[in-house]
mmCIF file of C-alpha atoms and ligand atoms in Angstrom:
data_model
loop_
_atom_site.group_PDB
_atom_site.id
_atom_site.type_symbol
_atom_site.label_atom_id
_atom_site.label_comp_id
_atom_site.label_asym_id
_atom_site.label_seq_id
_atom_site.Cartn_x
_atom_site.Cartn_y
_atom_site.Cartn_z
ATOM 1 C CA MET G 21 -67.324 -46.975 -35.164
ATOM 2 C CA LEU G 22 -64.564 -46.104 -32.750
ATOM 3 C CA SER G 23 -61.232 -45.262 -34.195
ATOM 4 C CA ARG G 24 -58.275 -46.993 -32.602
ATOM 5 C CA ARG G 25 -57.332 -43.748 -30.817
ATOM 6 C CA ASN G 26 -60.857 -43.222 -29.501
ATOM 7 C CA ALA G 27 -61.078 -46.854 -28.452
ATOM 8 C CA LEU G 28 -57.849 -46.418 -26.501
ATOM 9 C CA LEU G 29 -59.162 -43.223 -24.911
ATOM 10 C CA PHE G 30 -62.380 -45.005 -23.998
ATOM 11 C CA LEU G 31 -60.414 -47.811 -22.376
ATOM 12 C CA VAL G 32 -58.219 -45.372 -20.456
ATOM 13 C CA THR G 33 -61.357 -43.542 -19.256
ATOM 14 C CA LEU G 34 -62.923 -46.839 -18.158
ATOM 15 C CA ILE G 35 -59.825 -47.736 -16.169
ATOM 16 C CA ALA G 36 -59.748 -44.254 -14.626
ATOM 17 C CA VAL G 37 -63.426 -44.512 -13.629
ATOM 18 C CA ALA G 38 -62.852 -47.962 -12.141
ATOM 19 C CA ALA G 39 -59.822 -46.665 -10.215
ATOM 20 C CA ALA G 40 -61.792 -43.671 -8.956
ATOM 21 C CA ALA G 41 -64.535 -45.967 -7.699
ATOM 22 C CA GLN G 42 -61.969 -47.901 -5.689
ATOM 23 C CA THR G 43 -59.953 -44.994 -4.420
ATOM 24 C CA PRO G 44 -60.451 -44.327 -0.697
ATOM 25 C CA SER G 45 -60.732 -40.591 -1.307
ATOM 26 C CA ALA G 46 -64.502 -40.743 -1.699
ATOM 27 C CA ILE G 47 -66.059 -39.277 1.432
ATOM 28 C CA GLU G 48 -69.761 -38.610 1.406
ATOM 29 C CA LEU G 49 -70.471 -36.193 4.211
ATOM 30 C CA SER G 50 -73.985 -35.426 5.392
ATOM 31 C CA TRP G 51 -75.355 -33.862 8.544
ATOM 32 C CA ALA G 52 -78.492 -33.289 10.573
ATOM 33 C CA PRO G 53 -80.213 -30.936 10.869
ATOM 34 C CA ARG G 54 -79.787 -29.958 7.202
ATOM 35 C CA ALA G 55 -80.131 -26.266 8.030
ATOM 36 C CA ILE G 56 -77.528 -25.213 10.569
ATOM 37 C CA ALA G 57 -77.491 -21.950 12.513
ATOM 38 C CA ALA G 58 -75.535 -20.625 15.482
ATOM 39 C CA GLY G 59 -76.272 -22.847 18.475
ATOM 40 C CA SER G 60 -77.258 -25.897 16.402
ATOM 41 C CA PRO G 61 -76.034 -29.257 17.614
ATOM 42 C CA CYS G 62 -75.167 -31.384 14.532
ATOM 43 C CA LEU G 63 -74.664 -35.035 13.870
ATOM 44 C CA PHE G 64 -72.186 -35.550 11.032
ATOM 45 C CA ARG G 65 -72.271 -38.783 9.038
ATOM 46 C CA ALA G 66 -69.307 -39.688 6.889
ATOM 47 C CA HIS G 67 -69.650 -42.542 4.446
ATOM 48 C CA VAL G 68 -66.096 -43.445 3.557
ATOM 49 C CA ALA G 69 -64.672 -45.835 1.002
ATOM 50 C CA GLY G 70 -62.081 -48.265 2.323
ATOM 51 C CA SER G 71 -61.340 -48.883 5.998
ATOM 52 C CA PRO G 72 -59.538 -45.908 7.518
ATOM 53 C CA SER G 73 -58.049 -46.271 10.991
ATOM 54 C CA SER G 74 -59.199 -42.756 11.874
ATOM 55 C CA VAL G 75 -61.517 -40.096 10.489
ATOM 56 C CA GLN G 76 -60.908 -36.594 11.779
ATOM 57 C CA ALA G 77 -62.160 -33.177 10.840
ATOM 58 C CA LYS G 78 -61.504 -29.583 11.768
ATOM 59 C CA TRP G 79 -64.302 -27.071 11.664
ATOM 60 C CA MET G 80 -64.313 -23.556 13.102
ATOM 61 C CA GLY G 81 -61.181 -24.338 15.070
ATOM 62 C CA ARG G 82 -62.675 -27.381 16.750
ATOM 63 C CA GLU G 83 -61.706 -31.021 16.300
ATOM 64 C CA LEU G 84 -64.350 -33.520 15.251
ATOM 65 C CA ILE G 85 -63.308 -37.071 16.024
ATOM 66 C CA PHE G 86 -65.495 -39.472 14.114
ATOM 67 C CA PHE G 87 -66.245 -42.898 15.532
ATOM 68 C CA PRO G 88 -67.162 -45.921 13.393
ATOM 69 C CA SER G 89 -70.736 -47.198 13.550
ATOM 70 C CA SER G 90 -71.785 -50.823 13.332
ATOM 71 C CA ALA G 91 -72.830 -50.100 9.734
ATOM 72 C CA HIS G 92 -69.990 -50.634 7.283
ATOM 73 C CA HIS G 93 -68.118 -47.521 6.125
ATOM 74 C CA LEU G 94 -70.321 -45.212 8.203
ATOM 75 C CA TRP G 95 -68.678 -42.917 10.744
ATOM 76 C CA TYR G 96 -70.363 -40.403 13.068
ATOM 77 C CA ALA G 97 -69.377 -37.255 14.959
ATOM 78 C CA LEU G 98 -71.601 -35.318 17.324
ATOM 79 C CA ALA G 99 -70.688 -31.632 17.200
ATOM 80 C CA GLY G 100 -72.266 -28.207 16.971
ATOM 81 C CA VAL G 101 -71.998 -24.509 16.211
ATOM 82 C CA ASP G 102 -71.347 -22.061 19.033
ATOM 83 C CA VAL G 103 -74.171 -19.624 19.766
ATOM 84 C CA GLU G 104 -71.900 -16.661 18.958
ATOM 85 C CA THR G 105 -70.963 -17.861 15.437
ATOM 86 C CA LYS G 106 -71.675 -15.326 12.703
ATOM 87 C CA PRO G 107 -73.708 -16.551 9.703
ATOM 88 C CA GLY G 108 -71.601 -17.517 6.687
ATOM 89 C CA ASN G 109 -69.756 -20.339 4.980
ATOM 90 C CA TYR G 110 -67.346 -22.391 7.053
ATOM 91 C CA THR G 111 -65.026 -24.988 5.545
ATOM 92 C CA LEU G 112 -64.799 -28.359 7.217
ATOM 93 C CA GLU G 113 -61.503 -30.122 6.550
ATOM 94 C CA MET G 114 -61.599 -33.887 6.741
ATOM 95 C CA GLU G 115 -58.682 -36.233 7.087
ATOM 96 C CA LEU G 116 -58.763 -39.993 6.720
ATOM 97 C CA THR G 117 -55.783 -42.023 7.861
ATOM 98 C CA PHE G 118 -55.330 -45.556 6.604
ATOM 99 C CA LEU G 119 -53.314 -48.376 8.148
ATOM 100 C CA ASN G 120 -50.649 -48.029 5.442
ATOM 101 C CA ASN G 121 -50.225 -44.401 6.624
ATOM 102 C CA GLN G 122 -51.945 -43.102 3.515
ATOM 103 C CA VAL G 123 -53.743 -39.860 4.328
ATOM 104 C CA VAL G 124 -56.705 -38.620 2.316
ATOM 105 C CA ARG G 125 -57.974 -35.073 2.747
ATOM 106 C CA GLN G 126 -61.245 -33.513 1.635
ATOM 107 C CA ARG G 127 -62.884 -30.130 2.187
ATOM 108 C CA LYS G 128 -66.547 -29.293 2.472
ATOM 109 C CA THR G 129 -68.107 -25.865 2.800
ATOM 110 C CA ILE G 130 -71.055 -25.706 5.162
ATOM 111 C CA LEU G 131 -73.430 -22.768 5.464
ATOM 112 C CA VAL G 132 -74.285 -21.431 8.906
ATOM 113 C CA ALA G 133 -77.604 -19.636 8.382
ATOM 114 C CA PRO G 134 -78.802 -16.647 10.432
ATOM 115 C CA ASP G 135 -80.511 -17.721 13.668
ATOM 116 C CA ASN G 136 -83.786 -16.371 14.973
ATOM 117 C CA TYR G 137 -83.250 -16.312 18.694
ATOM 118 C CA LYS G 138 -85.071 -13.699 20.692
ATOM 119 C CA ARG G 139 -83.480 -10.287 21.021
ATOM 120 C CA GLU G 140 -84.192 -8.020 23.955
ATOM 121 C CA THR G 141 -83.175 -4.398 23.980
ATOM 122 C CA LEU G 142 -82.894 -2.896 27.419
ATOM 123 C CA ARG G 143 -82.781 0.870 27.613
ATOM 124 C CA VAL G 144 -82.181 1.097 31.343
ATOM 125 C CA PRO G 145 -79.070 -0.850 32.297
ATOM 126 C CA GLU G 146 -79.528 -3.245 35.181
ATOM 127 C CA ARG G 147 -77.443 -2.667 38.234
ATOM 128 C CA PHE G 148 -74.774 -5.285 38.173
ATOM 129 C CA VAL G 149 -73.841 -6.314 41.647
ATOM 130 C CA GLN G 150 -70.083 -6.036 42.057
ATOM 131 C CA PRO G 151 -68.905 -9.085 43.991
ATOM 132 C CA ASP G 152 -66.639 -8.338 46.964
ATOM 133 C CA ALA G 153 -62.962 -9.408 47.051
ATOM 134 C CA GLU G 154 -63.689 -12.649 48.881
ATOM 135 C CA THR G 155 -66.404 -13.600 46.400
ATOM 136 C CA LEU G 156 -64.123 -12.711 43.471
ATOM 137 C CA GLN G 157 -61.553 -15.128 44.889
ATOM 138 C CA ARG G 158 -64.195 -17.823 45.119
ATOM 139 C CA ILE G 159 -65.353 -17.167 41.535
ATOM 140 C CA GLU G 160 -61.762 -17.418 40.288
ATOM 141 C CA ALA G 161 -61.163 -20.682 42.181
ATOM 142 C CA GLU G 162 -64.414 -22.095 40.786
ATOM 143 C CA ARG G 163 -63.451 -21.063 37.262
ATOM 144 C CA LYS G 164 -60.431 -23.389 37.565
ATOM 145 C CA ILE G 165 -62.612 -26.214 38.891
ATOM 146 C CA LYS G 166 -64.999 -25.780 35.948
ATOM 147 C CA ASP G 167 -62.120 -25.611 33.436
ATOM 148 C CA ALA G 168 -60.801 -28.903 34.821
ATOM 149 C CA ALA G 169 -64.255 -30.482 34.439
ATOM 150 C CA PHE G 170 -64.620 -29.094 30.903
ATOM 151 C CA SER G 171 -61.234 -30.528 29.877
ATOM 152 C CA HIS G 172 -62.245 -34.047 30.938
ATOM 153 C CA GLN G 173 -61.194 -36.569 28.285
ATOM 154 C CA ALA G 174 -63.468 -39.434 27.290
ATOM 155 C CA PRO G 175 -62.299 -40.597 23.847
ATOM 156 C CA GLU G 176 -65.371 -42.726 23.094
ATOM 157 C CA PRO G 177 -69.000 -41.563 22.905
ATOM 158 C CA GLU G 178 -70.944 -42.596 26.012
ATOM 159 C CA TRP G 179 -74.323 -41.362 24.792
ATOM 160 C CA SER G 180 -76.702 -43.595 22.878
ATOM 161 C CA GLY G 181 -79.809 -42.546 21.000
ATOM 162 C CA ARG G 182 -81.569 -39.247 21.483
ATOM 163 C CA PHE G 183 -80.916 -36.837 24.321
ATOM 164 C CA VAL G 184 -84.068 -36.410 26.399
ATOM 165 C CA PRO G 185 -85.277 -33.309 28.304
ATOM 166 C CA PRO G 186 -84.069 -33.543 31.916
ATOM 167 C CA ILE G 187 -87.374 -32.403 33.389
ATOM 168 C CA ASP G 188 -91.042 -32.840 32.541
ATOM 169 C CA THR G 189 -92.107 -29.179 32.702
ATOM 170 C CA THR G 190 -92.521 -26.233 30.323
ATOM 171 C CA VAL G 191 -89.812 -23.893 29.068
ATOM 172 C CA SER G 192 -89.609 -20.494 30.783
ATOM 173 C CA GLU G 193 -86.768 -18.945 28.782
ATOM 174 C CA GLY G 194 -85.401 -20.129 25.451
ATOM 175 C CA PHE G 195 -81.800 -20.527 24.401
ATOM 176 C CA GLY G 196 -79.839 -17.795 22.667
ATOM 177 C CA THR G 197 -81.745 -14.728 23.855
ATOM 178 C CA ARG G 198 -79.478 -11.754 23.272
ATOM 179 C CA ARG G 199 -79.799 -8.826 25.602
ATOM 180 C CA THR G 200 -78.416 -5.544 24.352
ATOM 181 C CA PHE G 201 -77.951 -2.216 26.095
ATOM 182 C CA ASN G 202 -78.032 0.685 23.653
ATOM 183 C CA GLY G 203 -77.063 -1.589 20.770
ATOM 184 C CA LYS G 204 -74.211 -3.175 22.706
ATOM 185 C CA LEU G 205 -74.453 -6.908 23.371
ATOM 186 C CA ALA G 206 -74.591 -7.414 27.115
ATOM 187 C CA SER G 207 -75.406 -11.099 27.491
ATOM 188 C CA ILE G 208 -76.482 -14.230 25.674
ATOM 189 C CA HIS G 209 -78.603 -16.910 27.323
ATOM 190 C CA ARG G 210 -76.428 -19.994 26.807
ATOM 191 C CA GLY G 211 -78.957 -22.471 28.109
ATOM 192 C CA LEU G 212 -82.608 -23.381 28.291
ATOM 193 C CA ASP G 213 -84.719 -22.646 31.381
ATOM 194 C CA TYR G 214 -87.593 -24.774 32.604
ATOM 195 C CA HIS G 215 -90.287 -23.824 35.090
ATOM 196 C CA ALA G 216 -89.584 -26.033 38.091
ATOM 197 C CA LYS G 217 -91.070 -25.996 41.569
ATOM 198 C CA PRO G 218 -88.308 -26.677 44.104
ATOM 199 C CA GLY G 219 -87.843 -30.417 44.537
ATOM 200 C CA THR G 220 -88.804 -31.456 40.990
ATOM 201 C CA PRO G 221 -86.724 -34.475 39.866
ATOM 202 C CA VAL G 222 -84.013 -33.685 37.287
ATOM 203 C CA THR G 223 -82.695 -36.530 35.140
ATOM 204 C CA ALA G 224 -79.634 -37.125 32.953
ATOM 205 C CA ALA G 225 -80.300 -36.215 29.310
ATOM 206 C CA ASN G 226 -78.148 -39.145 28.213
ATOM 207 C CA SER G 227 -75.596 -41.590 29.598
ATOM 208 C CA GLY G 228 -72.151 -40.422 30.594
ATOM 209 C CA GLU G 229 -69.817 -39.598 33.458
ATOM 210 C CA VAL G 230 -70.405 -36.928 36.106
ATOM 211 C CA VAL G 231 -67.400 -34.598 35.844
ATOM 212 C CA LEU G 232 -68.714 -31.989 38.282
ATOM 213 C CA ALA G 233 -71.293 -32.192 41.086
ATOM 214 C CA ARG G 234 -70.953 -29.422 43.665
ATOM 215 C CA GLU G 235 -72.131 -26.032 44.813
ATOM 216 C CA LEU G 236 -70.822 -23.020 42.867
ATOM 217 C CA PHE G 237 -71.378 -19.282 43.351
ATOM 218 C CA TYR G 238 -73.288 -18.522 40.133
ATOM 219 C CA GLU G 239 -74.573 -21.983 39.202
ATOM 220 C CA GLY G 240 -75.611 -23.083 42.694
ATOM 221 C CA ASN G 241 -75.717 -26.869 43.040
ATOM 222 C CA CYS G 242 -74.508 -27.875 39.608
ATOM 223 C CA VAL G 243 -74.054 -31.145 37.730
ATOM 224 C CA ILE G 244 -71.983 -31.518 34.565
ATOM 225 C CA ILE G 245 -72.121 -34.800 32.619
ATOM 226 C CA ASP G 246 -69.574 -35.703 29.936
ATOM 227 C CA HIS G 247 -71.270 -37.845 27.275
ATOM 228 C CA GLY G 248 -67.902 -38.536 25.657
ATOM 229 C CA GLN G 249 -65.636 -36.583 23.332
ATOM 230 C CA GLN G 250 -66.313 -33.425 25.379
ATOM 231 C CA PHE G 251 -69.998 -33.327 24.536
ATOM 232 C CA MET G 252 -71.482 -32.272 27.889
ATOM 233 C CA THR G 253 -74.772 -31.315 29.499
ATOM 234 C CA LEU G 254 -75.089 -28.980 32.508
ATOM 235 C CA TYR G 255 -77.809 -28.679 35.150
ATOM 236 C CA MET G 256 -77.905 -25.685 37.505
ATOM 237 C CA HIS G 257 -79.583 -24.164 40.594
ATOM 238 C CA LEU G 258 -80.414 -27.615 42.027
ATOM 239 C CA SER G 259 -81.651 -27.853 45.620
ATOM 240 C CA HIS G 260 -80.172 -31.308 46.072
ATOM 241 C CA LEU G 261 -77.469 -33.384 44.348
ATOM 242 C CA GLU G 262 -77.964 -37.126 43.949
ATOM 243 C CA VAL G 263 -74.761 -37.984 42.076
ATOM 244 C CA SER G 264 -71.091 -37.441 42.768
ATOM 245 C CA GLU G 265 -68.065 -36.609 40.648
ATOM 246 C CA GLY G 266 -66.629 -39.586 38.768
ATOM 247 C CA GLU G 267 -69.925 -41.490 38.823
ATOM 248 C CA LYS G 268 -71.311 -43.059 35.633
ATOM 249 C CA VAL G 269 -74.955 -42.247 34.991
ATOM 250 C CA GLU G 270 -77.557 -43.714 32.673
ATOM 251 C CA LYS G 271 -79.933 -41.767 30.480
ATOM 252 C CA GLY G 272 -83.026 -40.854 32.520
ATOM 253 C CA GLN G 273 -81.328 -41.456 35.881
ATOM 254 C CA GLU G 274 -82.263 -38.946 38.580
ATOM 255 C CA ILE G 275 -79.267 -36.709 39.271
ATOM 256 C CA GLY G 276 -80.839 -34.185 41.645
ATOM 257 C CA LEU G 277 -83.806 -32.008 42.532
ATOM 258 C CA SER G 278 -84.518 -28.583 41.082
ATOM 259 C CA GLY G 279 -84.149 -25.467 43.188
ATOM 260 C CA ALA G 280 -83.057 -21.840 43.220
ATOM 261 C CA THR G 281 -79.481 -22.075 44.498
ATOM 262 C CA GLY G 282 -76.698 -19.818 43.185
ATOM 263 C CA ARG G 283 -77.511 -16.604 41.340
ATOM 264 C CA ALA G 284 -81.048 -17.508 40.316
ATOM 265 C CA THR G 285 -83.920 -15.038 40.169
ATOM 266 C CA GLY G 286 -86.311 -17.771 41.312
ATOM 267 C CA PRO G 287 -86.838 -21.536 41.256
ATOM 268 C CA HIS G 288 -86.112 -22.959 37.786
ATOM 269 C CA LEU G 289 -83.843 -25.421 36.021
ATOM 270 C CA HIS G 290 -81.159 -23.965 33.764
ATOM 271 C CA THR G 291 -79.842 -26.663 31.466
ATOM 272 C CA ALA G 292 -77.027 -26.218 28.946
ATOM 273 C CA VAL G 293 -75.219 -28.183 26.241
ATOM 274 C CA ARG G 294 -71.515 -27.630 25.712
ATOM 275 C CA TRP G 295 -69.190 -29.136 23.136
ATOM 276 C CA GLN G 296 -65.504 -28.132 23.167
ATOM 277 C CA GLY G 297 -66.394 -24.754 24.627
ATOM 278 C CA ALA G 298 -69.276 -24.114 22.218
ATOM 279 C CA TYR G 299 -72.727 -23.613 23.732
ATOM 280 C CA LEU G 300 -75.540 -25.350 21.830
ATOM 281 C CA ASP G 301 -79.326 -25.156 21.967
ATOM 282 C CA PRO G 302 -80.705 -27.929 24.227
ATOM 283 C CA ALA G 303 -84.154 -27.734 22.557
ATOM 284 C CA GLN G 304 -82.579 -28.520 19.167
ATOM 285 C CA LEU G 305 -80.587 -31.361 20.738
ATOM 286 C CA TRP G 306 -83.752 -33.032 22.129
ATOM 287 C CA LEU G 307 -85.114 -33.086 18.541
ATOM 288 C CA LEU G 308 -81.977 -34.502 16.928
ATOM 289 C CA GLN G 309 -82.288 -38.133 15.825
ATOM 290 C CA LEU G 310 -79.178 -39.966 16.965
ATOM 291 C CA PRO G 311 -78.010 -43.528 16.377
ATOM 292 C CA ASN G 312 -78.557 -46.053 19.122
ATOM 293 C CA LEU G 313 -74.959 -46.963 19.866
ATOM 294 C CA LEU G 314 -75.632 -49.480 22.603
ATOM 295 C CA SER G 315 -78.058 -51.749 20.760
ATOM 296 C CA ALA G 316 -76.237 -51.286 17.448
ATOM 297 C CA ALA G 317 -72.966 -52.559 18.876
ATOM 298 C CA GLN G 318 -72.223 -56.234 18.539
ATOM 299 C CA PRO G 319 -70.834 -57.977 21.624
ATOM 300 C CA GLY G 320 -67.134 -57.257 21.819
ATOM 301 C CA GLU G 321 -67.365 -54.589 19.151
ATOM 302 C CA THR G 322 -66.986 -51.630 21.481
ATOM 303 C CA GLY G 323 -65.096 -51.133 24.681
ATOM 304 C CA ASN G 324 -68.205 -50.411 26.748
HETATM 305 ZN ZN1 ZN H 414 -81.031 -19.951 32.215
#
């Protein structure tokens, strides 16, 4: 039998449990892939109690802006881990803001596991061609053009469903290959190369807006697509451009033909994935299951 004091305690506990179940502080965060390494693109899913007006998170100095899905209480953010991130635990700080200005914060530690990208050790340093003054000026001017493209703001996601490979050929060089000279890191391959005979059609990996489509010194004819919230894909060394800056493109739409323009050793397609300055592995992105935002949206539910 419960004593009066124990009965009271029991009641207080019951009320506390009931209150906890209703409190909006409960955030269930999950992500895919489960095992994250440097260069991994990640889809975060936040199941939140209540109806916050915004769900934001900071992770490794980058801002994740979650967007609500058509499923109740389920928010998503497409993000990733830069290729140069060292393995270890990184704390993600979440912040929910409610209409009554109540703010709920929660922290989650996420492990970034060691990657297994290829490592190449070169004993004889390559001869780096020193660009002349005129070329250096061009490179500097193009850096500003690229920075402007990379800072493009599209607050809503424009992608829907999985990202698809932009070309139907085999991979010639994987992402993340680290080249070292005498133990000193010289370069990291921040993209994925495909074998491509000149003139092979190249298509948009997902829907979005073309934020750059022009010829650049290193990249050659280059296309950059913003899929929203600064999640971008890049396509380089094209022989021909079929889209222009500011144009909206659909997933699978032809954006150009492959080539060997710019500083390319031969005909191939270099494709890259960039999110807020972080370079992610395209091959991992093609495998990532992503929600179909277009078909999931009810008419009038989203702005697009
Ligand atoms: Zn490449």
